[in-house]
Structures are given as structure tokens and as C-alpha cells.
Short mmCIF file of C-alpha atoms and ligand atoms in Angstrom, two decimals:
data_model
loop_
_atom_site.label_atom_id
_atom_site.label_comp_id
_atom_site.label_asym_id
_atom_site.label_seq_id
_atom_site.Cartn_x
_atom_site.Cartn_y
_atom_site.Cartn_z
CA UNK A 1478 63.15 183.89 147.10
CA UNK A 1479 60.24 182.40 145.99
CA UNK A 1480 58.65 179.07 147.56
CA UNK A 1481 55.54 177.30 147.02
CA UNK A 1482 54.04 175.62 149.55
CA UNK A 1483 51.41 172.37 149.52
CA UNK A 1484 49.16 171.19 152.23
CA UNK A 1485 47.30 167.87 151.65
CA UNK A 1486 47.41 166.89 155.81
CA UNK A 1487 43.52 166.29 156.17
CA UNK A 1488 40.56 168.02 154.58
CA UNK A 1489 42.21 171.34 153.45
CA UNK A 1490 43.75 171.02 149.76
CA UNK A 1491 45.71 174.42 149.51
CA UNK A 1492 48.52 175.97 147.50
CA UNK A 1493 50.62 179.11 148.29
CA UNK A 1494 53.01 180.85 146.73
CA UNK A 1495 55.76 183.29 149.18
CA UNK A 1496 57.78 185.92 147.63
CA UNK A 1497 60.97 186.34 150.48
CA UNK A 1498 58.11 184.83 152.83
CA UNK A 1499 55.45 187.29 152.05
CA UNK A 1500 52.04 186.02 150.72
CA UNK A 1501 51.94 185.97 147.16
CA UNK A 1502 48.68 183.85 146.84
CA UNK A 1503 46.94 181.05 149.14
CA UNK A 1504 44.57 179.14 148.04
CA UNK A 1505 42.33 176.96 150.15
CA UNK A 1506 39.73 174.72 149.47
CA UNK A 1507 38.09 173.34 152.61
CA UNK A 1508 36.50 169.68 151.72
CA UNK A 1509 32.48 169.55 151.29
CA UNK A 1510 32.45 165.77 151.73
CA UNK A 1511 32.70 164.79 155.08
CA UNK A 1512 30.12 167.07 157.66
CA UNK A 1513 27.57 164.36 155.98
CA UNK A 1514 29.66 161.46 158.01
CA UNK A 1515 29.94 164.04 161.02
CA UNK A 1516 34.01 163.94 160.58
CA UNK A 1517 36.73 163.27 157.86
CA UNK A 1518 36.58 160.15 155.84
CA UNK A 1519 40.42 159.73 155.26
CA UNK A 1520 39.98 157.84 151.89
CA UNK A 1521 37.33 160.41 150.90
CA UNK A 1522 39.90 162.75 152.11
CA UNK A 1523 42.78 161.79 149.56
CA UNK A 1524 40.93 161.66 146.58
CA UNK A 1525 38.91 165.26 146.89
CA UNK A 1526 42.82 166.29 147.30
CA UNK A 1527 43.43 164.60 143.81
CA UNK A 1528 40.75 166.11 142.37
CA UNK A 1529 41.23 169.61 143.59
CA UNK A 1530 45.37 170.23 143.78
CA UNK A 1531 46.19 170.19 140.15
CA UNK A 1532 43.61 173.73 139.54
CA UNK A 1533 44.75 175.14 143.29
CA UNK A 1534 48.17 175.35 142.03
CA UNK A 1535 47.55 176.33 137.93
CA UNK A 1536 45.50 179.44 140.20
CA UNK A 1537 48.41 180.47 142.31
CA UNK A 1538 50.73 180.72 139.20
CA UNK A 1539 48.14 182.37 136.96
CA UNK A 1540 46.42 184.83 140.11
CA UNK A 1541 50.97 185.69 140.71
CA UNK A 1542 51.81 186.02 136.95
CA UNK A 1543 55.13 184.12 138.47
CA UNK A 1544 56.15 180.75 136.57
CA UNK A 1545 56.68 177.32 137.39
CA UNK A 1546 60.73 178.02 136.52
CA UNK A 1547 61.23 180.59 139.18
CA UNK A 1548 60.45 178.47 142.06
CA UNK A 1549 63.58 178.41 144.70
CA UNK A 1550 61.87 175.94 146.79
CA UNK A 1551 59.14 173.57 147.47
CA UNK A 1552 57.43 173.20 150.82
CA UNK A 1553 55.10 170.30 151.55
CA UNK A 1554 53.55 168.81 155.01
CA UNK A 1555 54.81 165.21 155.43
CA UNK A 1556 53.34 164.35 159.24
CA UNK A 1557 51.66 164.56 161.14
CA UNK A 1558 48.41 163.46 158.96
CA UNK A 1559 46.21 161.25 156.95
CA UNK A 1560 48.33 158.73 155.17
CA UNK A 1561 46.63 159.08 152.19
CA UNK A 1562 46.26 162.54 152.03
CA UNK A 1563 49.64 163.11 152.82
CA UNK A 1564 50.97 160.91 150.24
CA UNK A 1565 49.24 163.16 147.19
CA UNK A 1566 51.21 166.15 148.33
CA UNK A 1567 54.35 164.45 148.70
CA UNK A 1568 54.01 162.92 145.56
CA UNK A 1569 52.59 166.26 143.69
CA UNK A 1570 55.55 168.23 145.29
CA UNK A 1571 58.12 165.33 144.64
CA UNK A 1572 56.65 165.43 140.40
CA UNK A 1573 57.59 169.01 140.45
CA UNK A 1574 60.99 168.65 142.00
CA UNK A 1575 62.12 165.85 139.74
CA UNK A 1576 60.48 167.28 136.45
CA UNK A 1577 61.96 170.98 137.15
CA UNK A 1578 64.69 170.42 139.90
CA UNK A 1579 63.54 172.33 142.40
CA UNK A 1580 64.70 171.70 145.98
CA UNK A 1581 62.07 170.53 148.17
CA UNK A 1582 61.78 170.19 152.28
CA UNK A 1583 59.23 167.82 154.47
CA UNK A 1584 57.60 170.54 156.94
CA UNK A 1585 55.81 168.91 160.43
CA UNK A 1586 52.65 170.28 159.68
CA UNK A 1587 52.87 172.07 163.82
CA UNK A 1588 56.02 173.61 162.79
CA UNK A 1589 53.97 175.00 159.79
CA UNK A 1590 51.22 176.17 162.50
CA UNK A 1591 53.68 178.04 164.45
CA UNK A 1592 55.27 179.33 161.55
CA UNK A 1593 52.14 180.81 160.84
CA UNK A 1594 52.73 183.96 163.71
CA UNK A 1595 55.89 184.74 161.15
CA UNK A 1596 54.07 185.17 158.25
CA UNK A 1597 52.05 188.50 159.92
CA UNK A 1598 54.47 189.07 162.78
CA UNK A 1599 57.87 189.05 161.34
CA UNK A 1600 59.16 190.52 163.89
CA UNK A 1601 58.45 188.00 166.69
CA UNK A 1602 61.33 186.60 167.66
CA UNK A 1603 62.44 183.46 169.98
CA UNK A 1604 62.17 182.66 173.04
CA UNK A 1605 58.25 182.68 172.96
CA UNK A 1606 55.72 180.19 173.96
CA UNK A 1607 53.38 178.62 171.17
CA UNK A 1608 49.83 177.55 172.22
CA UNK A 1609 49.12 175.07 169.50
CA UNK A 1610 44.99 174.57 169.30
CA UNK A 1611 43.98 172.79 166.17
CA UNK A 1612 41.49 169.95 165.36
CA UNK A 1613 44.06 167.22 165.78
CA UNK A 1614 46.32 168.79 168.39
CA UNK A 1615 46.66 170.64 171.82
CA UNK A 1616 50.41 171.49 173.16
CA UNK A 1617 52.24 174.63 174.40
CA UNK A 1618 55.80 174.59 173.13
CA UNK A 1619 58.76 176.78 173.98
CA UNK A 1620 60.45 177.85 170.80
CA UNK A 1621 64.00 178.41 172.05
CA UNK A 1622 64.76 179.11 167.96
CA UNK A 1623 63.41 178.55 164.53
CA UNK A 1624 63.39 174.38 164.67
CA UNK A 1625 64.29 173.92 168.06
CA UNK A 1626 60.88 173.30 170.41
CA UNK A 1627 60.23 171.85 173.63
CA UNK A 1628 56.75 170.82 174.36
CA UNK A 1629 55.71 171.97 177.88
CA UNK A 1630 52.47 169.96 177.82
CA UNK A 1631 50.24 168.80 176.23
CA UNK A 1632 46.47 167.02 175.79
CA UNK A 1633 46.25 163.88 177.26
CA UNK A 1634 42.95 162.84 175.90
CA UNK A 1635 40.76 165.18 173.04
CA UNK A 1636 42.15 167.99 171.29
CA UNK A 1637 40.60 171.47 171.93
CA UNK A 1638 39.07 171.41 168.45
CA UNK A 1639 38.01 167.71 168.83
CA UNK A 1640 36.13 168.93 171.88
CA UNK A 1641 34.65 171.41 170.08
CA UNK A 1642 33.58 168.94 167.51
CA UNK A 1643 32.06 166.48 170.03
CA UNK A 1644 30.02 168.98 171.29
CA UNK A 1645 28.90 170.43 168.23
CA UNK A 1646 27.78 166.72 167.20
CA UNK A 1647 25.79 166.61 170.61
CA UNK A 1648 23.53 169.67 170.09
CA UNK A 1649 23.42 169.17 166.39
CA UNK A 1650 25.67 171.27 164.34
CA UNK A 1651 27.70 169.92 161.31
CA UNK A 1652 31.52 169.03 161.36
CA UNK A 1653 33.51 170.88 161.85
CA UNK A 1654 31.53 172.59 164.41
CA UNK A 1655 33.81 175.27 166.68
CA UNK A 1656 32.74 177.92 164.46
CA UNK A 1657 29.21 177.46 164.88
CA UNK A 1658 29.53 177.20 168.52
CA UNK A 1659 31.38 180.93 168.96
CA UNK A 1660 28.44 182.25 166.78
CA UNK A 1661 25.44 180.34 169.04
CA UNK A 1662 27.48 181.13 172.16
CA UNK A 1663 27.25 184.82 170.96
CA UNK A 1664 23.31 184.60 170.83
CA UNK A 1665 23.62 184.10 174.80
CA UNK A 1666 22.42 186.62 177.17
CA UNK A 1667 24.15 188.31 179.87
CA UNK A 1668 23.79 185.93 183.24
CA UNK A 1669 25.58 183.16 185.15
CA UNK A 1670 26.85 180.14 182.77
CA UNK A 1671 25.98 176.70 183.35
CA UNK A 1672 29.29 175.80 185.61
CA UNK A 1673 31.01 172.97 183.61
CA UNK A 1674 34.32 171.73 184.82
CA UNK A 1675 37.57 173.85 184.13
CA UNK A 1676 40.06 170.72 183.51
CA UNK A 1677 43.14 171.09 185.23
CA UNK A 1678 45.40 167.57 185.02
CA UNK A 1679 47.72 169.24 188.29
CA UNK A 1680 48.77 172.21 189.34
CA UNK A 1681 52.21 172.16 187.63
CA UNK A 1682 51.71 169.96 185.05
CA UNK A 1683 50.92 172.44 181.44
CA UNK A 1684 49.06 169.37 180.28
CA UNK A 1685 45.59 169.25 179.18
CA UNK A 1686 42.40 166.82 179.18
CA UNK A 1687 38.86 168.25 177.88
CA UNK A 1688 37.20 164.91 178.18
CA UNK A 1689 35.85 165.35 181.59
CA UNK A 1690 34.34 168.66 180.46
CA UNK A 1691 32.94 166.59 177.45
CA UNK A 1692 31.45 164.05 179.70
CA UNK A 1693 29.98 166.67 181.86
CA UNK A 1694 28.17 168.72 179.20
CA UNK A 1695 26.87 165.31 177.76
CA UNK A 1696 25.33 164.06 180.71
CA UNK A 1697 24.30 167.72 181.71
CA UNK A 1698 22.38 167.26 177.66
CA UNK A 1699 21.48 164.03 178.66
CA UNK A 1700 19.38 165.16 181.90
CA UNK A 1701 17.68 167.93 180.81
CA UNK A 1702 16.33 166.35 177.40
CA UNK A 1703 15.66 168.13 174.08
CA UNK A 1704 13.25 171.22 175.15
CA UNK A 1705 15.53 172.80 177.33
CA UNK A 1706 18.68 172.06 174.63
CA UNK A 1707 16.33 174.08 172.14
CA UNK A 1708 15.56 177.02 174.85
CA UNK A 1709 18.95 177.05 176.06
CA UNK A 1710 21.44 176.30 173.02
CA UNK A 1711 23.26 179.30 173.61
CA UNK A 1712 24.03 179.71 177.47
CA UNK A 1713 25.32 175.95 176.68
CA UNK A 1714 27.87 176.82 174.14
CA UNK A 1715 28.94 180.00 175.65
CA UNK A 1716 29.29 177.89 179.05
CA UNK A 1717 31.51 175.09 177.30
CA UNK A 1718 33.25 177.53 175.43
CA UNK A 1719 33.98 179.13 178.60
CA UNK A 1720 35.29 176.41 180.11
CA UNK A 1721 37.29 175.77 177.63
CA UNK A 1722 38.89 178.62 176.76
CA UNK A 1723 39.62 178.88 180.82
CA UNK A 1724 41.57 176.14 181.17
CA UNK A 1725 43.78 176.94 177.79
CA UNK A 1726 43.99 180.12 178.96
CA UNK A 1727 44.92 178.67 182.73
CA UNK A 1728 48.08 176.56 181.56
CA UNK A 1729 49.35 179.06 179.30
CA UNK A 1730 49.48 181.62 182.04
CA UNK A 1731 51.30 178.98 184.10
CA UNK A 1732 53.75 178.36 181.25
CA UNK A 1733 54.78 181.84 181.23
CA UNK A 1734 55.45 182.12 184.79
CA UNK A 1735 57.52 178.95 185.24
CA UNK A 1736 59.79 180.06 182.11
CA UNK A 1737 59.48 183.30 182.76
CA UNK A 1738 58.75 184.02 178.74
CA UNK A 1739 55.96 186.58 178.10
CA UNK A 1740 55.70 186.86 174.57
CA UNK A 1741 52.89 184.31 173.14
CA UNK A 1742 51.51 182.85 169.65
CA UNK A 1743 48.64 181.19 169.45
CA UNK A 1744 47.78 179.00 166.35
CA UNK A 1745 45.98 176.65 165.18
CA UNK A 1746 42.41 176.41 163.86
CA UNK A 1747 40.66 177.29 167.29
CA UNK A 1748 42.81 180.34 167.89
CA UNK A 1749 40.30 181.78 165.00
CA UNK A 1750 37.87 181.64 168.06
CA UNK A 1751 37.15 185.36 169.15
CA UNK A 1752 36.37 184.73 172.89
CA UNK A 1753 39.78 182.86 172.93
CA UNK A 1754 41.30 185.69 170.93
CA UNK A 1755 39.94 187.81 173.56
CA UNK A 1756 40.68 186.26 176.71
CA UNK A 1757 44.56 185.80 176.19
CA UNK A 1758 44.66 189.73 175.16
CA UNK A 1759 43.60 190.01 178.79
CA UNK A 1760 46.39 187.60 180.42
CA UNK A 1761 48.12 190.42 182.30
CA UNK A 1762 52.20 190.78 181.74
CA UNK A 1763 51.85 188.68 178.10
CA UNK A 1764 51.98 189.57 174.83
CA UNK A 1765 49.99 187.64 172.96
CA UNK A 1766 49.85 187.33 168.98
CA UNK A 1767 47.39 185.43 166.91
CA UNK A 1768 47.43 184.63 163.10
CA UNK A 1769 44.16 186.21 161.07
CA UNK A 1770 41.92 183.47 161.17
CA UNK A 1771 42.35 182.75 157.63
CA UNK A 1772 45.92 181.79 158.50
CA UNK A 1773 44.79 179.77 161.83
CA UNK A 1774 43.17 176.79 160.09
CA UNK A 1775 45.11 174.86 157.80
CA UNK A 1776 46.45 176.65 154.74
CA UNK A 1777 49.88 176.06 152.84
CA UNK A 1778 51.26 179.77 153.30
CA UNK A 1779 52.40 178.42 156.78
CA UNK A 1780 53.88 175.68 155.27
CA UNK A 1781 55.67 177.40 152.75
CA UNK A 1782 56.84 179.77 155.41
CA UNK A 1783 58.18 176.77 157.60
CA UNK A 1784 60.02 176.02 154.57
CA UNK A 1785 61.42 179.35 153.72
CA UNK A 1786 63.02 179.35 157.36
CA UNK A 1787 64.45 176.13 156.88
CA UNK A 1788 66.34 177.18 153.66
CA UNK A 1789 67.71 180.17 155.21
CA UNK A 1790 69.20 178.18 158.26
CA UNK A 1791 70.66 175.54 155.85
CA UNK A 1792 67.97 172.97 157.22
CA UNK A 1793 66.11 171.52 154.43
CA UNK A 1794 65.01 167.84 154.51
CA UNK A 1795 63.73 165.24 151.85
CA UNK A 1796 59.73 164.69 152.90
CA UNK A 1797 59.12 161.45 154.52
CA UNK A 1798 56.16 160.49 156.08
CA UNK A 1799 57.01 159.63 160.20
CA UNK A 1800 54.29 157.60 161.65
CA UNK A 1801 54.69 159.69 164.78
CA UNK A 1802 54.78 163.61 165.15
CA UNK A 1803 58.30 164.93 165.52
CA UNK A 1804 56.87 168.07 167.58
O1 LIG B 1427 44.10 173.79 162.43
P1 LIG B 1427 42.89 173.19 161.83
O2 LIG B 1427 42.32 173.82 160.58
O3 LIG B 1427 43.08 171.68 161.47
C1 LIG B 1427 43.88 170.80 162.21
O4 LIG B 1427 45.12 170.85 162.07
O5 LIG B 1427 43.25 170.06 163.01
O6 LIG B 1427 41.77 173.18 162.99
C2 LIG B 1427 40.47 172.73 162.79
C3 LIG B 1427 39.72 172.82 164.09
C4 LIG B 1427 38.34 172.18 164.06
O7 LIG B 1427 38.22 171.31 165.17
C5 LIG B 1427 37.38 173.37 164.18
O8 LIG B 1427 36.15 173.07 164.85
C6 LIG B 1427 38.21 174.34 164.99
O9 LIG B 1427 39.52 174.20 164.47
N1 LIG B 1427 37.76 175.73 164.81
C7 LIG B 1427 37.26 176.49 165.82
C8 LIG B 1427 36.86 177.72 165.23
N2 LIG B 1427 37.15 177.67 163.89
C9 LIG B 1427 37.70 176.44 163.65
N3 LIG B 1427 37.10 176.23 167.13
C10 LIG B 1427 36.54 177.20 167.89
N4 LIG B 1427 36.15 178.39 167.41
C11 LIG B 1427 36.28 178.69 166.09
N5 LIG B 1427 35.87 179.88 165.63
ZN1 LIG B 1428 46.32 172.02 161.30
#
């Protein structure tokens, strides 16, 4: 089976191709517009994905040798997302299906995340828990089957990535920033971190808030002035990052023990992040999987594996674009 997936949602154009929900080809071309504005311009957004979607998906066909005929299905993100930038996927996936009659299916673009674990881990099978950490969103889910989540918690305030962002934008490093924050943090010496808050909304709540922790390393910038930011970079990011990752790590834990579920994906654009990747390994009584990187941030191979599980369960539906998430 052969389906082609498209992801327009923000400022990732990409195009994949999945033979029986392997990776045939992904392509993925990350937007160079918007770390000048310090964050996506959502107009700016959709037309870089017009300009760029037409030549992502000539190169999957030509880089596969497959054609444009043998296509079982079509894949595309319809929410959550940019308006805009939705809409050219949708409508380049919807041009395909009514010039070649190809079936096509609306993926949530967090069902595509957590589809993601599939397309490496075939093997992992439900009931697990799904940490979803991207840009835009922060939730644990329990996947009780393909299509059927419950969200345990969630953030109540910034994303993880968002955080990551903010902070980046605070000591000076271009959007999107989380990347450039693991490698300063890994500059840092050995020695006691600066101790920002861990976030914990209660005790048995899974939800999450990281704007207190934002606050706290603003003001903390705000104090000490520009000298010691320059001397000290470093033992600041690894410190947020720290905190971060502590209280992630904190709920999931919590998650597991009251449903009792062990096994554990975690997607999403910051579960790229190595000291993330590294502190869930070390969660003890879990088994926890990650994507590769590549696979974390947003690509369409996760959508087009979404897809391919809804067309073996019989569960395929016409894109429409929901003004609220459905996960
Ligand atoms: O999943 P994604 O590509 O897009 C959304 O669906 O939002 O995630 C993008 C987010 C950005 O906030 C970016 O700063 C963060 O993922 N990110 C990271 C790392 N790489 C990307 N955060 C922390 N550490 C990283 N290495
Ligand atoms: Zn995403």
C-alpha cells in the first residue's frame, strides 16, 4: 500500500511517500522566513508553503521512481494549525484526489505525532502513554487503541516548546530556539544549577504550566543584567532546561503509576532534546521510546502513517478544518 502524506500545519512544508507504512521518501523544508520576526508569520507561513509544495512532492516521486497512479491513499493534516497553511495542503491533497481519484483522509496533526513512534517502532502496541511535546502543544494521552485517546493532562498555559522559545528570545537566540538551548546548555560546567521552579499544577493533576518557570528565569535575567547573562549563558540554559525537563519527566512518571501503563512514546519536536531523551531512559519500571529526531519535529511521514492506520481500520475521513483540536 502506498500513501503519500502532506503537512502544511505551520512552518514545515513536507511530502512523504510510505510503502505498507515504511519510509519511502520525506521531504522537509523548514521555513527561513520567520526567526527575522522572532516566531511564525501565519500569512508568511501559507505562501512559502505555496511556493515550496509543488517541487517537495515532484522530489518524492522522482527520489521513489513510484508514480502519481499508484497512490492507494492520500494523507493530509487538517487541525490543529494555521488556517492558511492548512488550507494549501487540503487543497493540494484535495487537486490530487479529484484529478486522479485517490482516496484521501483529514489526519489531527497530534495523532500524526504519535503515529510517529509506529513508523520506527512497529511493534509498540496499545495501551501506552504518549507524552506529546511540540511547539504548539503539551499533553500526555493514553492510547487505549489506534484512534481512541484520552488526554490525562495537559498545559494549562505555554507549551514546552513555546517555553523554550520564550527563553531563547530572552538571552538572544533565533526562533525556533530549543535546539540552541540543548547545545549552550551543553557548554555548562559541572556544578549546582541556578534553582528555577519545577512547575507542578497539584499533586494528582498530570497537567502542566511552564509560565511560572518563564517568569522566574526572566526576572532572574532581569536582576542580574547583561554581563553576567554573557558569563553565565550556559549554567542558565542547562538550569531551565533542567527544570523543564523535571517537571515533564515528573507527570509522566505519575501517569504511569495511576494507570499502571509502563510502556511510553514521546513525540513531538522537543522530544529531539537529548537531556529529555536521556532523563525518561532513566524513569525506573518504563519503557520509553522516542522517534529519531528527524521524525520528532513536524514531517509528513507521520502523517502519512496516521493515515495508513486509518485505512486499515476502515476509518478514513474527508479533511475538514475543526477550529478546535479533536485530541
Ligand atoms: O513538533 P514541532 O516541530 O512543531 C509543532 O508541532 O509545534 O516542534 C517545534 C518545537 C519548537 O518549539 C522547538 O524549539 C522545539 O520543538 N525543539 C526543541 C529541540 N528541537 C526542537 N526543544 C528542545 N530541544 C531541542 N533539541
Ligand atoms: Zn507538530
Amino acid at each position: 500500500m502506498i500513501t503519500l502524506g502532506i503537512e502544511t500545519s505551520c512552518d514545515e512544508t513536507s511530502i512523504a511517500l510510505l510503502t505498507d507504512g515504511r519510509i519511502a521518501a520525506n521531504e522537509i523544508y523548514s521555513q527561513e522566513i520567520h526567526p527575522a520576526f522572532g516566531g511564525v508569520v501565519p500569512e508568511m507561513a501559507s505562501r512559502a508553503h505555496l511556493g515550496k509544495i509543488d517541487a517537495l512532492c515532484r522530489s518524492v516521486f522522482v527520489k521513489t521512481g513510484i508514480s502519481l497512479g499508484a497512490i492507494d491513499l492520500i494523507a493530509v493534516t487538517d487541525s490543529p494549525g494555521l488556517a492558511g497553511a492548512l488550507l494549501v495542503g487540503i487543497s493540494f491533497a484535495l487537486g490530487i484526489h479529484c484529478g486522479h481519484n485517490v482516496p484521501v483522509t483529514g489526519i489531527n496533526h497530534l495523532e500524526g505525532h504519535i503515529s510517529s513512534i509506529f513508523l520506527e517502532h512497529p511493534d509498540i502496541g496499545p495501551p501506552f502513554l504518549a507524552l506529546v511535546v511540540s511547539g504548539g502543544h503539551t499533553s500526555i494521552y493514553k492510547v487505549m487503541d489506534f484512534g481512541r485517546y484520552e488526554r490525562l493532562g495537559q498545559t494549562i498555559d505555554d507549551a514546552a516548546g513555546e517555553a523554550f522559545d520564550k527563553i531563547g528570545k530572552l538571552l538572544g537566540f533565533s526562533y525556533p530556539a530549543g535546539r540552541a538551548i540543548e547545545n549552550e546548555a551543553a557548554q555548562a560546567s559541572a556544578g549546582p544549577l541556578v534553582p528555577f521552579p519545577i512547575a507542578r499544577v497539584s499533586a494528582s493533576r498530570l497537567d502542566f504550566s511552564f509560565s511560572g518557570l518563564k517568569t522566574s528565569v526572566k526576572y532572574f535575567l532581569q536582576e542580574r543584567g547583561s554581563e553576567y547573562i554573557a558569563a553565565n549563558r550556559a549554567l542558565i540554559c542547562k538550569s531551565f532546561q533542567n527544570s523543564l525537563v523535571e517537571s515533564l519527566a515528573g507527570n509522566l512518571f505519575e501517569a504511569s503509576r495511576q494507570t499502571g501503563i509502563t510502556t511510553i512514546a514521546v513525540v513531538g519536536g522537543v522530544a529531539c532534546n537529548a537531556q529529555l531523551r536521556l532523563r525518561m531512559r532513566a524513569l525506573p519500571g518504563l519503557s520509553v521510546f522516542f522517534p529519531s529526531p528527524v521524525l520528532c519535529t513536524d514531517n509528513a511521514a507521520m502523517i502519512a502513517r496516521a493515515g495508513f492506520e486509518r485505512k486499515k481500520r476502515g476509518m478514513l475521513r474527508f479533511p475538514h478544518m475543526s477550529p478546535s483540536a479533536k485530541l
